[in-house]
Short mmCIF file of C-alpha atoms in Angstrom, two decimals:
data_model
loop_
_atom_site.label_atom_id
_atom_site.label_comp_id
_atom_site.label_asym_id
_atom_site.label_seq_id
_atom_site.Cartn_x
_atom_site.Cartn_y
_atom_site.Cartn_z
CA MET A 768 0.00 0.00 0.00
CA ILE A 769 2.67 2.48 1.06
CA ASP A 770 4.81 1.41 -1.89
CA ARG A 771 1.94 1.97 -4.26
CA LEU A 772 1.16 5.32 -2.71
CA ARG A 773 4.79 6.28 -3.12
CA SER A 774 4.83 5.17 -6.76
CA GLY A 775 1.63 7.10 -7.33
CA VAL A 776 2.91 10.28 -5.73
CA THR A 777 6.22 10.06 -7.61
CA ALA A 778 4.45 9.48 -10.89
CA GLY A 779 2.03 12.29 -10.10
CA ALA A 780 4.85 14.67 -9.21
CA LEU A 781 6.80 13.94 -12.39
CA VAL A 782 3.74 14.23 -14.59
CA GLY A 783 2.57 17.22 -12.58
CA LEU A 784 5.83 19.02 -13.31
CA ALA A 785 5.29 18.46 -17.00
CA TYR A 786 1.69 19.54 -16.69
CA GLY A 787 2.64 22.63 -14.70
CA LEU A 788 5.08 23.55 -17.44
CA PHE A 789 2.34 22.98 -19.98
CA THR A 790 -0.01 25.23 -18.00
CA TRP A 791 2.62 27.89 -17.86
CA LEU A 792 3.78 27.77 -21.47
CA VAL A 793 0.57 26.88 -23.28
CA VAL A 794 -2.58 27.28 -21.20
CA SER A 795 -1.82 30.67 -19.64
CA PRO A 796 -0.97 32.41 -22.92
CA VAL A 797 -3.98 30.84 -24.61
CA VAL A 798 -6.30 31.90 -21.79
CA ARG A 799 -4.82 35.42 -21.92
CA HIS A 800 -5.34 35.59 -25.63
CA LEU A 801 -8.90 34.28 -25.58
CA GLU A 802 -9.83 36.60 -22.75
CA HIS A 803 -8.39 39.46 -24.72
CA LEU A 804 -10.54 38.48 -27.71
CA ALA A 805 -13.61 38.08 -25.53
CA SER A 806 -13.18 41.41 -23.79
CA HIS A 807 -13.35 43.15 -27.14
CA GLY A 808 -16.62 41.45 -27.91
CA GLY A 809 -18.64 43.65 -25.59
CA ASP A 810 -19.58 43.88 -21.94
CA HIS A 811 -17.49 41.14 -20.49
CA GLY A 812 -17.31 41.24 -16.76
CA HIS A 813 -15.19 38.27 -15.87
CA LYS A 814 -12.15 40.27 -14.92
CA VAL A 815 -13.50 43.51 -13.59
CA ALA A 816 -10.40 44.46 -11.69
CA PRO A 817 -7.80 41.71 -11.55
CA ALA A 818 -6.85 41.21 -7.93
CA VAL A 819 -3.61 39.51 -8.93
CA GLY A 820 -1.09 40.32 -11.60
CA GLU A 821 -0.87 38.17 -14.71
CA THR A 822 2.57 36.85 -13.82
CA THR A 823 1.38 35.75 -10.40
CA THR A 824 -1.60 34.03 -11.98
CA ALA A 825 0.67 32.24 -14.44
CA VAL A 826 3.10 31.11 -11.73
CA ILE A 827 0.45 30.02 -9.22
CA SER A 828 -1.48 28.27 -11.96
CA ALA A 829 1.64 26.37 -12.98
CA GLY A 830 2.13 25.40 -9.33
CA GLY A 831 -1.51 24.38 -9.24
CA GLY A 832 -0.79 22.11 -12.18
CA VAL A 833 2.04 20.42 -10.29
CA LEU A 834 -0.13 19.91 -7.21
CA TRP A 835 -2.96 18.64 -9.38
CA GLY A 836 -0.64 15.98 -10.74
CA ILE A 837 0.46 14.99 -7.24
CA LEU A 838 -3.14 14.83 -6.02
CA LEU A 839 -4.26 12.65 -8.91
CA GLY A 840 -1.13 10.51 -8.62
CA ALA A 841 -1.68 9.87 -4.92
CA ALA A 842 -5.32 8.97 -5.48
CA PHE A 843 -4.26 6.77 -8.37
CA GLY A 844 -1.70 4.87 -6.29
CA VAL A 845 -4.09 4.15 -3.43
CA ALA A 846 -6.96 3.25 -5.75
CA TYR A 847 -4.67 1.00 -7.77
CA HIS A 848 -3.59 -0.89 -4.70
CA LEU A 849 -7.14 -1.35 -3.47
CA PHE A 850 -8.84 -2.21 -6.75
CA GLU A 851 -6.06 -3.93 -8.64
CA PRO A 852 -7.43 -7.47 -8.13
CA GLY A 853 -10.72 -6.44 -9.69
CA LEU A 854 -9.33 -4.69 -12.74
CA PRO A 855 -9.25 -6.41 -16.13
CA GLY A 856 -6.41 -6.08 -18.57
CA GLY A 857 -3.44 -7.95 -17.12
CA THR A 858 -0.36 -5.77 -17.48
CA LEU A 859 -2.50 -2.96 -18.85
CA LYS A 860 -4.37 -2.55 -15.56
CA PRO A 861 -2.88 0.89 -14.83
CA TYR A 862 -4.32 2.18 -18.09
CA VAL A 863 -7.75 0.82 -17.26
CA LEU A 864 -7.65 2.60 -13.92
CA ALA A 865 -6.35 5.80 -15.54
CA GLY A 866 -9.26 5.69 -17.96
CA ALA A 867 -11.66 5.23 -15.06
CA GLY A 868 -10.04 8.17 -13.28
CA PHE A 869 -10.28 10.40 -16.32
CA LEU A 870 -13.91 9.43 -16.74
CA THR A 871 -14.67 10.10 -13.08
CA VAL A 872 -12.83 13.34 -12.48
CA SER A 873 -13.12 15.01 -15.87
CA VAL A 874 -15.50 13.50 -18.38
CA ALA A 875 -18.49 12.96 -16.09
CA PRO A 876 -18.56 16.54 -14.80
CA TRP A 877 -18.07 17.82 -18.34
CA THR A 878 -21.25 16.15 -19.54
CA VAL A 879 -23.26 18.79 -17.70
CA LEU A 880 -20.65 21.44 -16.96
CA PRO A 881 -18.39 21.56 -20.01
CA PRO A 882 -15.01 23.26 -19.70
CA ALA A 883 -15.49 26.99 -19.93
CA THR A 884 -13.65 28.76 -22.69
CA PRO A 885 -12.32 32.09 -21.46
CA GLY A 886 -14.99 34.66 -22.07
CA MET A 887 -17.87 32.32 -21.38
CA GLU A 888 -19.91 33.05 -18.30
CA PRO A 889 -21.55 30.39 -16.14
CA LEU A 890 -25.31 30.67 -16.00
CA TYR A 891 -25.55 29.47 -12.42
CA GLY A 892 -23.80 30.51 -9.24
CA SER A 893 -21.04 28.48 -7.66
CA SER A 894 -23.32 27.40 -4.80
CA LEU A 895 -25.18 25.32 -7.36
CA ARG A 896 -22.22 24.36 -9.51
CA VAL A 897 -19.97 22.95 -6.77
CA PRO A 898 -22.48 20.38 -5.43
CA LEU A 899 -23.42 19.52 -9.00
CA TYR A 900 -19.77 19.02 -9.86
CA LEU A 901 -19.16 16.78 -6.85
CA GLY A 902 -22.35 14.86 -7.59
CA LEU A 903 -21.23 14.30 -11.16
CA ILE A 904 -17.89 12.99 -9.93
CA VAL A 905 -19.81 10.41 -7.90
CA VAL A 906 -21.88 9.58 -10.99
CA GLY A 907 -18.68 9.24 -12.99
CA GLY A 908 -17.24 6.86 -10.42
CA LEU A 909 -20.38 4.74 -10.55
CA VAL A 910 -20.35 4.71 -14.34
CA ALA A 911 -16.69 3.66 -14.40
CA ALA A 912 -17.29 0.97 -11.79
CA THR A 913 -20.37 -0.43 -13.55
CA SER A 914 -18.57 -0.42 -16.84
CA ILE A 915 -15.55 -2.31 -15.50
CA LEU A 916 -17.62 -4.72 -13.40
CA GLY A 917 -19.91 -5.33 -16.35
CA TYR A 918 -16.96 -6.12 -18.54
CA VAL A 919 -15.36 -8.47 -16.03
CA ARG A 920 -18.57 -10.38 -15.30
CA THR A 921 -19.71 -10.69 -18.89
CA ALA A 922 -16.29 -11.44 -20.35
CA ARG A 923 -15.92 -14.33 -17.93
CA THR A 924 -19.11 -16.07 -19.01
CA ARG A 925 -19.84 -14.90 -22.55
CA GLY A 926 -16.55 -13.88 -24.03
CA ARG A 927 -14.71 -10.70 -24.62
CA SER A 928 -16.79 -9.00 -27.27
CA SER A 929 -20.03 -9.15 -25.31
CA GLY A 930 -18.00 -7.91 -22.33
CA VAL A 931 -16.97 -4.86 -24.30
CA PHE A 932 -20.58 -4.34 -25.35
CA VAL A 933 -21.81 -4.42 -21.74
CA ALA A 934 -18.98 -2.10 -20.70
CA LEU A 935 -20.06 0.43 -23.31
CA LEU A 936 -23.65 0.66 -22.05
CA PRO A 937 -22.95 2.89 -19.00
CA LEU A 938 -20.69 5.07 -21.15
CA VAL A 939 -23.45 5.56 -23.72
CA ALA A 940 -25.83 6.46 -20.89
CA LEU A 941 -23.35 9.09 -19.73
CA GLY A 942 -23.10 10.39 -23.27
CA LEU A 943 -26.88 10.70 -23.41
CA LEU A 944 -26.76 12.71 -20.20
CA SER A 945 -24.59 15.27 -21.96
CA VAL A 946 -27.13 15.53 -24.78
CA VAL A 947 -30.07 15.90 -22.40
CA ALA A 948 -28.39 18.29 -19.97
CA PRO A 949 -29.38 21.94 -20.30
CA PRO A 950 -26.63 24.43 -21.22
CA THR A 951 -24.77 25.86 -18.26
CA LEU A 952 -22.66 28.47 -20.02
CA THR A 953 -23.32 31.55 -22.09
CA SER A 954 -21.78 31.46 -25.52
CA GLY A 955 -19.29 34.20 -24.67
CA GLY A 956 -17.41 36.45 -27.01
CA ALA A 957 -14.75 34.06 -28.30
CA PRO A 958 -15.16 32.64 -31.81
CA THR A 959 -16.73 29.16 -31.99
CA GLY A 960 -13.76 27.55 -33.66
CA LEU A 961 -11.36 28.85 -31.07
CA SER A 962 -13.50 27.78 -28.17
CA ALA A 963 -13.88 24.30 -29.67
CA ALA A 964 -10.11 24.16 -30.02
CA PHE A 965 -9.74 25.25 -26.42
CA ARG A 966 -12.05 22.44 -25.29
CA TRP A 967 -10.00 19.92 -27.20
CA LEU A 968 -6.89 21.32 -25.59
CA VAL A 969 -8.43 20.90 -22.15
CA GLY A 970 -9.80 17.43 -22.83
CA LEU A 971 -6.64 16.08 -24.41
CA SER A 972 -4.38 17.57 -21.77
CA GLN A 973 -6.38 15.90 -19.00
CA ALA A 974 -6.45 12.60 -20.85
CA GLY A 975 -2.72 12.91 -21.43
CA LEU A 976 -2.17 13.66 -17.76
CA TRP A 977 -3.90 10.44 -16.72
CA ALA A 978 -2.19 8.40 -19.40
CA LEU A 979 1.24 9.64 -18.36
CA ILE A 980 0.49 8.95 -14.71
CA ALA A 981 -0.37 5.38 -15.70
CA VAL A 982 2.83 5.01 -17.76
CA VAL A 983 5.14 6.34 -15.06
CA PHE A 984 3.28 4.52 -12.28
CA ARG A 985 3.54 1.25 -14.14
CA ARG A 986 7.27 1.70 -14.50
CA PHE A 987 7.77 2.46 -10.81
CA ASP A 988 5.40 -0.27 -9.72
CA ARG A 989 7.32 -2.84 -11.71
CA ARG A 990 10.57 -1.70 -10.15
CA VAL A 991 9.04 -2.04 -6.67
CA ASP A 992 7.75 -5.43 -7.67
CA ARG A 993 11.19 -6.62 -8.75
CA ARG A 994 12.83 -5.28 -5.65
CA GLY A 995 10.12 -6.96 -3.59
CA THR A 996 10.78 -10.38 -5.12
CA ASN A 997 14.53 -10.06 -4.72
CA ALA A 998 14.46 -9.06 -1.10
CA PRO A 999 11.09 -9.80 0.42
CA MET A 1000 12.21 -8.88 3.93
CA ALA A 1001 13.48 -5.45 3.02
CA THR A 1002 10.16 -3.66 3.23
CA ALA A 1003 11.05 -0.03 3.16
CA ARG A 1004 8.28 1.52 5.19
CA GLY A 1005 9.92 4.64 6.50
CA GLY A 1006 8.75 8.14 5.99
CA ASP A 1007 6.01 8.38 8.56
CA MET B 1136 2.46 -7.97 -6.24
CA SER B 1137 1.88 -9.96 -3.06
CA THR B 1138 -0.45 -12.72 -4.21
CA ASN B 1139 -2.55 -13.24 -7.27
CA THR B 1140 -5.49 -14.66 -5.36
CA ASP B 1141 -6.20 -11.41 -3.52
CA THR B 1142 -9.64 -9.92 -3.94
CA VAL B 1143 -10.62 -6.30 -3.67
CA ALA B 1144 -12.24 -7.08 -0.32
CA ASP B 1145 -8.95 -8.58 0.91
CA ARG B 1146 -7.11 -5.43 -0.05
CA PHE B 1147 -9.58 -3.30 1.87
CA ALA B 1148 -9.33 -5.61 4.87
CA THR B 1149 -5.51 -5.50 4.92
CA ALA B 1150 -5.50 -1.76 4.49
CA GLY B 1151 -7.95 -1.45 7.37
CA ALA B 1152 -5.76 -3.62 9.56
CA GLN B 1153 -2.47 -1.96 8.67
CA ILE B 1154 -3.44 1.68 8.75
CA ASP B 1155 -5.03 3.10 11.86
CA PRO B 1156 -8.12 5.27 11.42
CA VAL B 1157 -6.47 8.48 12.60
CA THR B 1158 -3.74 8.22 9.96
CA ALA B 1159 -6.30 7.42 7.30
CA LEU B 1160 -8.47 10.35 8.32
CA THR B 1161 -5.50 12.70 8.39
CA ALA B 1162 -4.47 11.62 4.92
CA LEU B 1163 -8.02 11.99 3.67
CA ALA B 1164 -8.34 15.44 5.22
CA LEU B 1165 -5.09 16.59 3.60
CA VAL B 1166 -6.18 15.31 0.22
CA ALA B 1167 -9.58 16.95 0.62
CA ALA B 1168 -7.96 20.24 1.61
CA LEU B 1169 -5.66 20.17 -1.41
CA GLY B 1170 -8.49 19.27 -3.75
CA PHE B 1171 -10.75 21.94 -2.31
CA THR B 1172 -8.10 24.62 -2.60
CA LEU B 1173 -7.26 23.71 -6.17
CA ALA B 1174 -10.75 23.24 -7.46
CA PHE B 1175 -13.33 25.08 -5.40
CA LEU B 1176 -11.92 27.85 -3.22
CA GLN B 1177 -13.71 31.06 -4.18
CA GLU B 1178 -11.63 33.51 -2.17
CA PRO B 1179 -10.83 36.19 -4.79
CA LEU B 1180 -7.04 36.14 -4.46
CA VAL B 1181 -6.85 32.37 -4.72
CA HIS B 1182 -9.46 32.31 -7.44
CA GLU B 1183 -7.61 34.84 -9.55
CA ALA B 1184 -4.23 33.22 -9.02
CA LEU B 1185 -5.43 29.75 -9.98
CA HIS B 1186 -7.53 31.12 -12.82
CA ASP B 1187 -5.47 29.75 -15.73
CA PHE B 1188 -5.04 26.37 -14.11
CA ARG B 1189 -8.76 25.97 -13.53
CA HIS B 1190 -9.48 26.93 -17.12
CA GLY B 1191 -6.85 24.53 -18.37
CA ALA B 1192 -8.02 21.61 -16.29
CA GLY B 1193 -11.65 22.22 -17.20
CA ILE B 1194 -12.61 22.71 -13.57
CA VAL B 1195 -15.98 24.30 -13.15
CA CYS B 1196 -15.11 27.19 -10.82
CA HIS B 1197 -12.74 28.97 -13.11
#
């Protein structure tokens, strides 16, 4: 458990550093630019009087990216240790869990509350959005769990392809939710093409974050595994 | 890692036996605090400073 947590945190920190750099070099300038575009489109009140300078925002946001990686990595490590026996996929288990994590933390909330392009304004206050967001994370977790359980159960008795079919059902249901859900954002001042591109940027960067966590975690976990089989008594459990 | 016959329930049971509740709660509280600060804290200074990150990660309270 502690070994897995450590692998997870290390993987998260490494990936988080990359992601923080990405936030700094790509996301911040893009957000600046889009906000600039949006503010010329009319009465845009998102940044009435910036309380913090742009440099501070860029630096803190980059730091936030690093911490985000660590947070996800830690959760990944613990979840991997606890749920590993139930995951399908053999050596690809970390990727299955990363997919489940991405679905839970990002995709499920986005079905109702899509990522806001700079310039877009939320239609509802944060007192409604935060509980909704947390609720959707729970929904996402349930969808991921049903999908994986459905696959495991069905694949065991009826073969792999029907397993995949059963696993897709909860995902389709989640997709339908995004169609049914009412809009939660105003269209904003940014051009449609740009805001679509921004959403892709957000979606792909989060997917990439999870995928990289899985890659690095898998590498560390294997190393721990090897060390564990060579010297089973040397359980390094320091640190706390 | 340890055995291949483990089940998820076994893993939970071992974790429950190895880690005392206070440690687990502390860890959970720290994680919750970090998550809350990154994703939901509305305090203007924090909100402004994390603005780009929240946009980039697609978090709702940008």
